[in-house]
Short mmCIF file of C-alpha atoms in Angstrom, two decimals:
data_model
loop_
_atom_site.label_atom_id
_atom_site.label_comp_id
_atom_site.label_asym_id
_atom_site.label_seq_id
_atom_site.Cartn_x
_atom_site.Cartn_y
_atom_site.Cartn_z
CA UNK A 713 -35.47 -24.57 -14.66
CA UNK A 714 -37.07 -21.94 -12.43
CA UNK A 715 -36.99 -18.19 -12.92
CA UNK A 716 -34.62 -17.85 -9.94
CA UNK A 717 -32.11 -20.23 -11.56
CA UNK A 718 -32.39 -18.40 -14.88
CA UNK A 719 -31.75 -15.06 -13.18
CA UNK A 720 -28.67 -16.50 -11.43
CA UNK A 721 -27.32 -17.83 -14.73
CA UNK A 722 -27.98 -14.48 -16.38
CA UNK A 723 -26.18 -12.66 -13.57
CA UNK A 724 -23.23 -15.05 -13.78
CA UNK A 725 -23.07 -14.61 -17.56
CA UNK A 726 -22.97 -10.84 -17.16
CA UNK A 727 -20.23 -11.08 -14.56
CA UNK A 728 -18.24 -13.43 -16.84
CA UNK A 729 -18.59 -11.08 -19.79
CA UNK A 730 -17.48 -8.13 -17.66
CA UNK A 731 -14.49 -10.10 -16.42
CA UNK A 732 -13.45 -10.82 -20.02
CA UNK A 733 -13.28 -7.12 -20.87
CA UNK A 734 -9.79 -5.70 -20.92
CA UNK A 735 -8.72 -2.95 -18.59
CA UNK A 736 -8.50 -0.56 -21.56
CA UNK A 737 -12.13 -1.22 -22.53
CA UNK A 738 -13.33 -0.92 -18.94
CA UNK A 739 -11.42 2.33 -18.50
CA UNK A 740 -12.99 3.61 -21.72
CA UNK A 741 -16.48 2.72 -20.46
CA UNK A 742 -15.87 4.46 -17.16
CA UNK A 743 -14.43 7.47 -18.97
CA UNK A 744 -17.45 7.65 -21.27
CA UNK A 745 -19.89 7.29 -18.37
CA UNK A 746 -18.20 10.14 -16.50
CA UNK A 747 -17.94 12.21 -19.69
CA UNK A 748 -21.64 11.66 -20.50
CA UNK A 749 -22.65 12.63 -16.97
CA UNK A 750 -20.44 15.72 -17.10
CA UNK A 751 -21.82 16.61 -20.52
CA UNK A 752 -25.39 16.25 -19.29
CA UNK A 753 -24.76 18.36 -16.19
CA UNK A 754 -22.91 20.99 -18.23
CA UNK A 755 -25.57 21.18 -20.96
CA UNK A 756 -28.46 21.34 -18.50
CA UNK A 757 -26.65 23.92 -16.40
CA UNK A 758 -25.83 26.14 -19.39
CA UNK A 759 -29.43 25.89 -20.64
CA UNK A 760 -30.81 26.92 -17.25
CA UNK A 761 -28.33 29.78 -16.94
CA UNK A 762 -29.16 31.04 -20.45
CA UNK A 763 -32.90 30.77 -19.76
CA UNK A 764 -32.55 32.67 -16.51
CA UNK A 765 -30.51 35.45 -18.10
CA UNK A 766 -32.82 35.82 -21.10
CA UNK A 767 -35.93 36.03 -18.95
CA UNK A 768 -34.11 38.47 -16.69
CA UNK A 769 -33.75 40.79 -19.68
CA UNK A 770 -37.48 40.52 -20.41
CA UNK A 771 -38.32 41.04 -16.73
CA UNK A 772 -36.14 44.13 -16.58
CA UNK A 773 -38.06 45.58 -19.56
CA UNK A 774 -41.39 44.81 -17.87
CA UNK A 775 -40.26 46.43 -14.62
CA UNK A 776 -39.23 49.53 -16.57
CA UNK A 777 -42.64 49.68 -18.21
CA UNK A 778 -44.33 49.31 -14.82
CA UNK A 779 -42.27 52.23 -13.51
CA UNK A 780 -43.39 54.32 -16.53
CA UNK A 781 -46.99 53.35 -15.85
CA UNK A 782 -46.64 54.37 -12.20
CA UNK A 783 -45.24 57.75 -13.26
CA UNK A 784 -48.16 58.15 -15.65
CA UNK A 785 -50.76 57.39 -12.96
CA UNK A 786 -49.09 59.67 -10.43
CA UNK A 787 -49.23 62.49 -13.03
CA UNK A 788 -53.06 62.31 -13.10
CA UNK A 789 -55.18 64.50 -10.87
CA UNK A 790 -55.79 63.15 -7.41
CA UNK A 791 -59.55 63.68 -7.68
CA UNK A 792 -59.79 62.22 -11.19
CA UNK A 793 -62.78 59.96 -11.69
CA UNK A 794 -62.66 56.43 -13.02
CA UNK A 795 -64.03 57.62 -16.33
CA UNK A 796 -61.35 60.30 -16.57
CA UNK A 797 -58.63 57.73 -15.82
CA UNK A 798 -60.04 55.37 -18.44
CA UNK A 799 -60.02 58.16 -21.00
CA UNK A 800 -56.45 59.23 -20.25
CA UNK A 801 -55.15 55.68 -20.20
CA UNK A 802 -56.79 54.75 -23.49
CA UNK A 803 -55.27 57.83 -25.11
CA UNK A 804 -51.80 57.07 -23.71
CA UNK A 805 -51.59 53.28 -24.15
CA UNK A 806 -54.08 52.56 -26.90
CA UNK A 807 -51.57 53.37 -29.59
CA UNK A 808 -48.35 52.21 -27.84
CA UNK A 809 -46.85 48.71 -27.91
CA UNK A 810 -46.59 48.84 -24.11
CA UNK A 811 -50.35 48.64 -24.01
CA UNK A 812 -50.71 45.57 -26.22
CA UNK A 813 -50.70 43.26 -23.20
CA UNK A 814 -51.81 45.64 -20.44
CA UNK A 815 -54.67 45.54 -17.96
CA UNK A 816 -55.26 48.05 -15.13
CA UNK A 817 -57.79 47.68 -12.33
CA UNK A 818 -58.75 50.20 -9.61
CA UNK A 819 -59.21 49.54 -5.90
CA UNK A 820 -62.53 47.77 -6.23
CA UNK A 821 -61.43 45.84 -9.31
CA UNK A 822 -62.99 48.44 -11.59
CA UNK A 823 -61.49 48.20 -15.02
CA UNK A 824 -59.33 51.17 -16.02
CA UNK A 825 -57.75 49.75 -19.14
CA UNK A 826 -57.61 46.33 -20.81
CA UNK A 827 -55.90 45.63 -24.11
CA UNK A 828 -57.81 43.72 -26.77
CA UNK A 829 -55.50 40.71 -26.33
CA UNK A 830 -56.27 40.55 -22.62
CA UNK A 831 -59.94 41.09 -23.47
CA UNK A 832 -59.80 37.98 -25.62
CA UNK A 833 -58.27 35.97 -22.78
CA UNK A 834 -59.95 37.28 -19.62
CA UNK A 835 -59.22 34.24 -17.47
CA UNK A 836 -55.46 34.54 -17.52
CA UNK A 837 -54.80 36.07 -14.11
CA UNK A 838 -57.72 37.19 -11.92
CA UNK A 839 -56.72 40.57 -10.40
CA UNK A 840 -58.09 39.81 -6.95
CA UNK A 841 -55.54 36.98 -6.56
CA UNK A 842 -52.52 39.26 -6.84
CA UNK A 843 -50.88 39.89 -3.45
CA UNK A 844 -47.22 40.29 -4.34
CA UNK A 845 -45.34 41.01 -7.57
CA UNK A 846 -45.31 37.86 -9.69
CA UNK A 847 -43.51 37.01 -12.95
CA UNK A 848 -45.17 34.33 -15.11
CA UNK A 849 -44.59 32.85 -18.54
CA UNK A 850 -47.57 31.91 -20.69
CA UNK A 851 -47.99 30.33 -24.12
CA UNK A 852 -51.08 31.75 -25.80
CA UNK A 853 -52.12 31.02 -29.38
CA UNK A 854 -48.63 29.79 -30.17
CA UNK A 855 -46.96 32.92 -28.80
CA UNK A 856 -44.71 32.98 -25.75
CA UNK A 857 -45.48 35.83 -23.39
CA UNK A 858 -43.97 37.02 -20.13
CA UNK A 859 -46.29 38.75 -17.63
CA UNK A 860 -45.79 40.74 -14.49
CA UNK A 861 -48.61 41.08 -11.96
CA UNK A 862 -48.25 43.70 -9.27
CA UNK A 863 -49.97 46.50 -7.38
CA UNK A 864 -49.12 50.20 -7.80
CA UNK A 865 -49.78 52.94 -5.23
CA UNK A 866 -50.52 56.27 -6.94
CA UNK A 867 -52.43 59.31 -5.63
CA UNK A 868 -53.75 57.36 -2.63
CA UNK A 869 -55.16 54.67 -4.89
CA UNK A 870 -54.05 51.04 -5.30
CA UNK A 871 -54.04 49.79 -8.88
CA UNK A 872 -53.67 46.18 -9.92
CA UNK A 873 -51.53 45.93 -13.02
CA UNK A 874 -51.10 43.05 -15.44
CA UNK A 875 -48.46 43.81 -18.06
CA UNK A 876 -46.96 41.46 -20.62
CA UNK A 877 -44.24 41.39 -23.22
CA UNK A 878 -43.48 39.00 -26.10
CA UNK A 879 -40.94 36.24 -25.25
CA UNK A 880 -40.81 34.47 -28.61
CA UNK A 881 -37.16 35.43 -29.06
CA UNK A 882 -36.33 33.88 -25.71
CA UNK A 883 -38.10 30.62 -26.55
CA UNK A 884 -36.53 30.51 -30.01
CA UNK A 885 -33.05 31.10 -28.62
CA UNK A 886 -33.53 28.37 -26.01
CA UNK A 887 -34.86 26.00 -28.68
CA UNK A 888 -31.84 26.60 -30.90
CA UNK A 889 -29.47 26.17 -27.97
CA UNK A 890 -31.11 22.86 -27.07
CA UNK A 891 -30.97 21.75 -30.70
CA UNK A 892 -27.25 22.45 -30.96
CA UNK A 893 -26.62 20.69 -27.67
CA UNK A 894 -28.45 17.57 -28.81
CA UNK A 895 -26.74 17.70 -32.20
CA UNK A 896 -23.16 18.14 -30.99
CA UNK A 897 -23.39 15.99 -27.84
CA UNK A 898 -23.37 12.63 -29.72
CA UNK A 899 -20.50 13.82 -31.91
CA UNK A 900 -18.52 14.84 -28.84
CA UNK A 901 -19.45 11.54 -27.20
CA UNK A 902 -18.14 9.52 -30.15
CA UNK A 903 -14.98 11.63 -30.31
CA UNK A 904 -14.49 11.11 -26.57
CA UNK A 905 -15.01 7.36 -26.97
CA UNK A 906 -12.34 7.12 -29.65
CA UNK A 907 -9.96 9.41 -27.79
CA UNK A 908 -10.55 7.64 -24.50
CA UNK A 909 -9.87 4.22 -26.00
CA UNK A 910 -6.74 5.49 -27.74
CA UNK A 911 -5.47 7.11 -24.56
CA UNK A 912 -6.18 4.01 -22.47
CA UNK A 913 -4.38 1.79 -24.97
CA UNK A 914 -1.45 4.17 -25.11
CA UNK A 915 -1.31 4.45 -21.31
CA UNK A 916 -1.50 0.66 -20.86
CA UNK A 917 0.85 -0.29 -23.69
CA UNK A 918 3.78 -0.54 -21.22
CA UNK A 919 1.71 -3.07 -19.27
CA UNK A 920 1.53 -5.30 -22.35
CA UNK A 921 5.30 -5.08 -22.63
CA UNK A 922 5.62 -6.02 -18.96
CA UNK A 923 3.27 -8.98 -19.46
CA UNK A 924 5.24 -10.26 -22.45
CA UNK A 925 8.49 -10.07 -20.53
CA UNK A 926 6.96 -11.58 -17.38
CA UNK A 927 5.75 -14.61 -19.36
CA UNK A 928 9.34 -15.34 -20.34
CA UNK A 929 10.47 -15.46 -16.70
CA UNK A 930 10.39 -18.97 -15.27
CA UNK A 931 12.18 -21.34 -12.98
CA UNK A 932 14.86 -21.90 -15.60
CA UNK A 933 15.10 -18.23 -16.58
CA UNK A 934 14.98 -16.16 -13.42
CA UNK A 935 17.65 -13.82 -14.74
CA UNK A 936 15.16 -12.13 -17.10
CA UNK A 937 13.87 -8.74 -16.06
CA UNK A 938 10.92 -6.59 -17.04
CA UNK A 939 11.40 -3.77 -19.48
CA UNK A 940 12.87 -0.68 -17.85
CA UNK A 941 10.37 2.16 -18.15
CA UNK A 942 11.22 5.84 -18.06
CA UNK A 943 7.68 7.18 -17.77
CA UNK A 944 8.13 8.59 -14.27
CA UNK A 945 4.68 7.41 -13.21
CA UNK A 946 3.02 4.49 -11.42
CA UNK A 947 3.92 2.08 -14.23
CA UNK A 948 7.61 2.83 -13.80
CA UNK A 949 7.31 2.27 -10.05
CA UNK A 950 5.47 -0.99 -10.75
CA UNK A 951 8.18 -2.13 -13.19
CA UNK A 952 10.98 -1.23 -10.78
CA UNK A 953 9.19 -2.93 -7.89
CA UNK A 954 8.60 -6.11 -9.90
CA UNK A 955 12.25 -6.17 -10.98
CA UNK A 956 13.32 -5.78 -7.36
CA UNK A 957 10.96 -8.61 -6.45
CA UNK A 958 12.47 -10.79 -9.19
CA UNK A 959 15.93 -10.00 -7.82
CA UNK A 960 14.84 -11.22 -4.40
CA UNK A 961 13.12 -14.28 -5.85
CA UNK A 962 16.17 -15.18 -7.93
CA UNK A 963 18.44 -14.73 -4.94
CA UNK A 964 16.16 -16.87 -2.74
CA UNK A 965 15.80 -19.48 -5.49
CA UNK A 966 19.57 -19.70 -5.92
CA UNK A 967 20.05 -19.97 -2.16
CA UNK A 968 17.46 -22.74 -1.95
CA UNK A 969 19.00 -24.56 -4.92
CA UNK A 970 22.47 -24.25 -3.43
CA UNK A 971 21.17 -25.20 0.01
CA UNK A 972 19.46 -28.30 -1.40
CA UNK A 973 22.56 -29.32 -3.35
CA UNK A 974 24.87 -28.79 -0.39
CA UNK A 975 22.52 -30.56 2.00
CA UNK A 976 22.23 -33.53 -0.36
CA UNK A 977 26.00 -33.67 -0.66
CA UNK A 978 26.52 -33.45 3.09
CA UNK A 979 23.91 -36.12 3.81
CA UNK A 980 25.19 -38.43 1.08
CA UNK A 981 28.63 -38.76 2.68
CA UNK A 982 27.59 -40.13 6.12
CA UNK A 983 24.86 -42.28 4.59
CA UNK A 984 27.43 -43.79 2.19
CA UNK A 985 29.81 -44.43 5.08
CA UNK A 986 27.07 -46.12 7.12
CA UNK A 987 26.07 -48.25 4.15
CA UNK A 988 29.66 -49.18 3.31
CA UNK A 989 30.45 -50.10 6.93
CA UNK A 990 27.31 -52.25 7.13
CA UNK A 991 28.07 -54.00 3.83
CA UNK A 992 31.61 -54.76 4.93
CA UNK A 993 30.36 -56.12 8.27
CA UNK A 994 27.86 -58.42 6.54
CA UNK A 995 30.17 -59.59 3.76
CA UNK A 996 31.72 -62.33 5.94
CA UNK A 997 31.56 -63.64 9.47
CA UNK A 998 33.47 -61.55 11.98
CA UNK A 999 34.34 -61.71 15.61
CA UNK A 1000 32.51 -59.82 18.34
CA UNK A 1001 35.21 -57.16 18.56
CA UNK A 1002 35.02 -56.45 14.82
CA UNK A 1003 31.22 -56.20 14.89
CA UNK A 1004 31.41 -53.79 17.82
CA UNK A 1005 33.95 -51.66 15.94
CA UNK A 1006 31.68 -51.58 12.87
CA UNK A 1007 28.67 -50.64 15.01
CA UNK A 1008 30.73 -47.94 16.70
CA UNK A 1009 31.60 -46.44 13.30
CA UNK A 1010 27.96 -46.67 12.22
CA UNK A 1011 26.80 -45.01 15.47
CA UNK A 1012 29.36 -42.23 15.08
CA UNK A 1013 28.23 -41.45 11.53
CA UNK A 1014 24.57 -41.69 12.60
CA UNK A 1015 25.21 -39.14 15.36
CA UNK A 1016 26.93 -36.82 12.89
CA UNK A 1017 24.01 -37.24 10.47
CA UNK A 1018 21.51 -36.51 13.25
CA UNK A 1019 23.40 -33.34 14.21
CA UNK A 1020 23.50 -32.26 10.56
CA UNK A 1021 19.77 -32.87 10.15
CA UNK A 1022 19.05 -30.86 13.29
CA UNK A 1023 21.08 -27.98 11.91
CA UNK A 1024 19.31 -28.19 8.56
CA UNK A 1025 15.91 -28.21 10.26
CA UNK A 1026 16.89 -25.24 12.37
CA UNK A 1027 17.93 -23.25 9.31
CA UNK A 1028 14.78 -24.30 7.44
CA UNK A 1029 12.59 -23.15 10.33
CA UNK A 1030 14.45 -19.86 10.51
CA UNK A 1031 14.05 -19.31 6.74
CA UNK A 1032 10.32 -20.00 6.89
CA UNK A 1033 9.83 -17.77 9.94
CA UNK A 1034 8.53 -20.64 12.08
CA UNK A 1035 11.45 -20.50 14.52
CA UNK A 1036 9.93 -18.55 17.38
CA UNK A 1037 11.94 -16.93 20.15
CA UNK A 1038 11.00 -17.04 23.80
CA UNK A 1039 12.27 -13.59 24.75
CA UNK A 1040 13.01 -13.14 28.44
CA UNK A 1041 15.53 -11.09 30.43
CA UNK A 1042 18.67 -13.23 30.43
CA UNK A 1043 21.79 -12.62 32.55
CA UNK A 1044 24.53 -13.30 30.00
CA UNK A 1045 27.27 -13.31 32.60
CA UNK A 1046 25.50 -15.96 34.67
CA UNK A 1047 24.67 -17.99 31.54
CA UNK A 1048 28.35 -18.14 30.55
CA UNK A 1049 29.38 -18.97 34.13
CA UNK A 1050 27.10 -22.01 33.95
CA UNK A 1051 28.80 -23.17 30.75
CA UNK A 1052 32.43 -22.72 31.83
CA UNK A 1053 32.76 -25.95 33.80
CA UNK A 1054 31.52 -28.16 30.98
CA UNK A 1055 33.89 -26.63 28.46
CA UNK A 1056 36.78 -26.84 30.92
CA UNK A 1057 36.32 -30.63 30.88
CA UNK A 1058 36.46 -30.57 27.07
CA UNK A 1059 39.66 -28.54 27.27
CA UNK A 1060 41.18 -31.09 29.64
CA UNK A 1061 40.34 -33.96 27.29
CA UNK A 1062 41.91 -32.13 24.35
CA UNK A 1063 44.90 -30.94 26.35
CA UNK A 1064 44.04 -27.25 25.86
CA UNK A 1065 44.03 -24.31 28.23
CA UNK A 1066 40.63 -22.68 28.77
CA UNK A 1067 40.14 -19.29 30.43
CA UNK A 1068 36.80 -17.81 31.40
CA UNK A 1069 37.19 -14.08 32.00
CA UNK A 1070 33.61 -13.19 32.80
CA UNK A 1071 33.95 -10.24 35.14
CA UNK A 1072 36.69 -7.95 33.86
CA UNK A 1073 36.21 -5.10 31.44
CA UNK A 1074 39.61 -5.34 29.75
CA UNK A 1075 39.79 -6.27 26.11
CA UNK A 1076 40.86 -9.69 24.89
CA UNK A 1077 44.29 -9.74 23.15
CA UNK A 1078 45.04 -11.79 20.06
CA UNK A 1079 47.59 -13.89 21.99
CA UNK A 1080 47.47 -14.98 25.59
CA UNK A 1081 50.52 -14.25 27.79
CA UNK A 1082 52.12 -17.20 29.51
CA UNK A 1083 51.51 -15.55 32.88
CA UNK A 1084 47.83 -16.43 32.56
CA UNK A 1085 48.48 -20.13 32.18
CA UNK A 1086 48.13 -20.79 35.91
CA UNK A 1087 45.30 -18.33 36.58
CA UNK A 1088 41.79 -19.46 37.46
CA UNK A 1089 38.67 -18.23 35.65
CA UNK A 1090 37.44 -14.91 37.00
CA UNK A 1091 33.71 -15.28 37.53
CA UNK A 1092 33.11 -12.00 39.37
CA UNK A 1093 31.39 -8.91 37.99
CA UNK A 1094 27.99 -7.28 37.79
CA UNK A 1095 25.03 -8.71 35.92
CA UNK A 1096 24.57 -8.07 32.18
CA UNK A 1097 20.96 -8.57 31.12
CA UNK A 1098 19.78 -8.86 27.53
CA UNK A 1099 16.32 -9.54 26.14
CA UNK A 1100 16.73 -12.89 24.46
CA UNK A 1101 16.01 -16.59 24.15
CA UNK A 1102 18.19 -18.36 26.72
CA UNK A 1103 18.30 -21.62 24.74
CA UNK A 1104 19.45 -19.90 21.56
CA UNK A 1105 21.98 -17.74 23.41
CA UNK A 1106 23.44 -20.86 25.01
CA UNK A 1107 23.58 -22.46 21.57
CA UNK A 1108 25.36 -19.38 20.20
CA UNK A 1109 28.07 -19.65 22.85
CA UNK A 1110 28.39 -23.41 22.23
CA UNK A 1111 28.89 -22.87 18.49
CA UNK A 1112 31.62 -20.29 19.02
CA UNK A 1113 33.41 -22.37 21.67
CA UNK A 1114 33.05 -25.57 19.62
CA UNK A 1115 34.70 -23.85 16.63
CA UNK A 1116 37.48 -22.52 18.84
CA UNK A 1117 38.26 -25.96 20.32
CA UNK A 1118 37.85 -27.73 16.96
CA UNK A 1119 40.49 -25.66 15.18
CA UNK A 1120 42.98 -25.27 18.03
CA UNK A 1121 45.66 -27.95 18.40
CA UNK A 1122 47.37 -28.87 21.67
CA UNK A 1123 49.00 -27.26 23.47
CA UNK A 1124 46.84 -24.27 22.57
CA UNK A 1125 44.41 -22.11 24.48
CA UNK A 1126 40.87 -20.76 24.28
CA UNK A 1127 39.53 -17.77 26.15
CA UNK A 1128 35.92 -16.73 26.77
CA UNK A 1129 35.21 -13.21 28.06
CA UNK A 1130 32.32 -10.80 28.43
CA UNK A 1131 32.31 -7.06 29.02
CA UNK A 1132 29.96 -4.10 28.99
CA UNK A 1133 30.68 -1.65 26.21
CA UNK A 1134 28.61 1.34 25.03
CA UNK A 1135 25.28 -0.13 26.14
CA UNK A 1136 26.05 -3.57 24.74
CA UNK A 1137 27.19 -6.88 26.15
CA UNK A 1138 30.29 -7.96 24.21
CA UNK A 1139 31.05 -11.71 24.20
CA UNK A 1140 34.52 -12.57 22.90
CA UNK A 1141 35.85 -16.05 22.07
CA UNK A 1142 39.57 -16.10 21.30
CA UNK A 1143 41.63 -19.11 20.30
CA UNK A 1144 45.27 -19.66 19.39
CA UNK A 1145 44.40 -22.00 16.54
CA UNK A 1146 45.13 -22.12 12.84
CA UNK A 1147 43.42 -18.84 12.02
CA UNK A 1148 41.47 -17.77 8.94
CA UNK A 1149 42.80 -16.10 5.81
CA UNK A 1150 41.56 -12.57 5.22
CA UNK A 1151 39.87 -13.46 1.91
CA UNK A 1152 37.90 -16.24 3.61
CA UNK A 1153 36.64 -14.22 6.57
CA UNK A 1154 33.61 -12.60 4.79
CA UNK A 1155 32.44 -16.07 3.67
CA UNK A 1156 32.66 -18.12 6.85
CA UNK A 1157 29.11 -17.15 7.89
CA UNK A 1158 27.70 -18.56 4.65
CA UNK A 1159 25.99 -21.94 4.77
CA UNK A 1160 28.18 -24.98 3.98
CA UNK A 1161 31.23 -22.78 3.48
CA UNK A 1162 34.42 -24.35 4.78
CA UNK A 1163 37.98 -23.23 4.30
CA UNK A 1164 39.73 -26.11 2.57
CA UNK A 1165 41.45 -28.15 3.58
CA UNK A 1166 42.57 -27.23 7.09
CA UNK A 1167 39.19 -26.29 8.58
CA UNK A 1168 37.24 -29.27 7.21
CA UNK A 1169 37.34 -31.28 10.40
CA UNK A 1170 34.01 -33.04 10.46
CA UNK A 1171 31.79 -29.98 10.36
CA UNK A 1172 29.16 -29.19 7.72
CA UNK A 1173 29.79 -25.45 7.63
CA UNK A 1174 26.42 -24.60 9.23
CA UNK A 1175 27.44 -23.61 12.77
CA UNK A 1176 28.48 -20.04 12.06
CA UNK A 1177 25.47 -19.51 9.76
CA UNK A 1178 23.20 -20.50 12.66
CA UNK A 1179 25.21 -18.30 15.03
CA UNK A 1180 24.77 -15.31 12.73
CA UNK A 1181 21.02 -15.95 12.51
CA UNK A 1182 20.75 -16.09 16.33
CA UNK A 1183 22.68 -12.82 16.66
CA UNK A 1184 20.50 -11.14 14.01
CA UNK A 1185 17.31 -12.26 15.77
CA UNK A 1186 18.61 -10.60 18.95
CA UNK A 1187 19.39 -7.34 17.08
CA UNK A 1188 23.12 -7.75 17.65
CA UNK A 1189 26.25 -8.07 15.55
CA UNK A 1190 29.00 -10.67 15.09
CA UNK A 1191 32.49 -10.13 13.67
CA UNK A 1192 35.75 -12.02 13.35
CA UNK A 1193 39.40 -10.99 13.51
CA UNK A 1194 41.97 -13.54 12.48
CA UNK A 1195 45.35 -14.19 10.89
CA UNK A 1196 46.60 -17.58 9.69
CA UNK A 1197 48.77 -19.13 12.38
CA UNK A 1198 47.82 -16.53 15.01
CA UNK A 1199 44.36 -17.71 16.05
CA UNK A 1200 40.91 -16.15 15.68
CA UNK A 1201 38.75 -13.84 17.74
CA UNK A 1202 34.94 -13.89 17.38
CA UNK A 1203 33.12 -10.96 18.93
CA UNK A 1204 29.36 -10.78 19.51
CA UNK A 1205 27.61 -7.62 20.72
CA UNK A 1206 24.04 -7.71 22.04
CA UNK A 1207 22.00 -4.74 23.32
CA UNK A 1208 21.77 -4.58 27.13
CA UNK A 1209 18.51 -3.92 28.99
CA UNK A 1210 17.92 -2.60 32.49
CA UNK A 1211 18.33 -5.11 35.30
CA UNK A 1212 14.87 -6.54 36.11
CA UNK A 1213 13.60 -5.65 39.59
CA UNK A 1214 12.86 -8.75 41.58
CA UNK A 1215 9.67 -8.77 43.63
CA UNK A 1216 10.43 -9.25 47.34
CA UNK A 1217 9.39 -12.57 48.72
CA UNK A 1218 6.77 -12.49 51.53
CA UNK A 1219 8.10 -13.25 54.98
#
């Protein structure tokens, strides 16, 4: 195995070990890393600030001594010789502590005064190199010293001055400060590690409770919910959000389970009828007329099964979001005009009256007056455009009209109307059929719901569910008004758009 492979395995092992660490441990590590960095920055910053302030105190003392020296030199006679200055300076500073680390040079670097300590270390700071005031620290023979090097103008002479002061107290104070920092920093680090781990465990303990509860939630126990937290923080929002998600999942799961059960039941009936009819036809020899009758029954049930499967597929596509709409400006009034003739033929076959009021703006009454029995459909009126899928809108109208004809007995009537109302196109389908009880009206748009026994006339209870989905996809609304024995009125409202401007055709 090459070194490259070994390095990859080592890297993968490190990543695996990091992934195994709990969130609490990782939070503790991050907390300690940030705490250590903050502690380092704080300690170094405090040490530098203390050092600067302590040396400032020493520098202030040196500057005061330089001012005293300047006053002393200015007090000498202007025509004093070098020898006279040496004599006066030795008398003044030879016995004072201010002269322990003092050296004074005249214009031509002639020595005026030099303390024995400076005499013993003549190579410290050459006087001819001093241009501007300079503060320097120096460690000599185990002693910390602070020096100032500057020039003094006095009596028309320029003197170069080197003056020092002990800084052992400063160094000792800084050493003690550093010692205490290094001594207490690990203790604080360990205390922070324990406190950080305890805080992380305490903060994440609700997560463990959520995990335990979540593990108990399964396909057979969707009613379980996560523990309700009252922390008022992100964990409470997470718990509430997950519980809301479980509510939605449970509701969807129950709908799917119910949908599957209902679909299986609905499909089992026609398949059983087809099988039974085929078995009876094959049980013994029959005449041509009997075989044709059996095949007709089989074909009828097969057509009903095909229609049911199409409805189921449509609902499944809509639930999965794969049912796409081809949205185009659609003239609803013209669309309904195109459908009137076909449904009039259905009405004739069933011995029902059918009225298409597609141009008036009057409302549709619950019962139709006898005076309208001989009237013809009114197909006049202005255009009503909506943004929609023409195929689905046509299917919506078919579902509503099919329900109206299915549950209206001869000699009854069905009326289709459309009107413009408050920026919406209102489609109304009214029938004089058996009606719907008030307690059943909120449920008729549910899948497979049928009012027993009167309304179970061959349908699977999916038509109105599909109609409601179509209306919802077009941002509209659908409602029903009905009383048993007095017919039903279904009303759909869809938002109207501006009439599209047609481009003029070239001559």
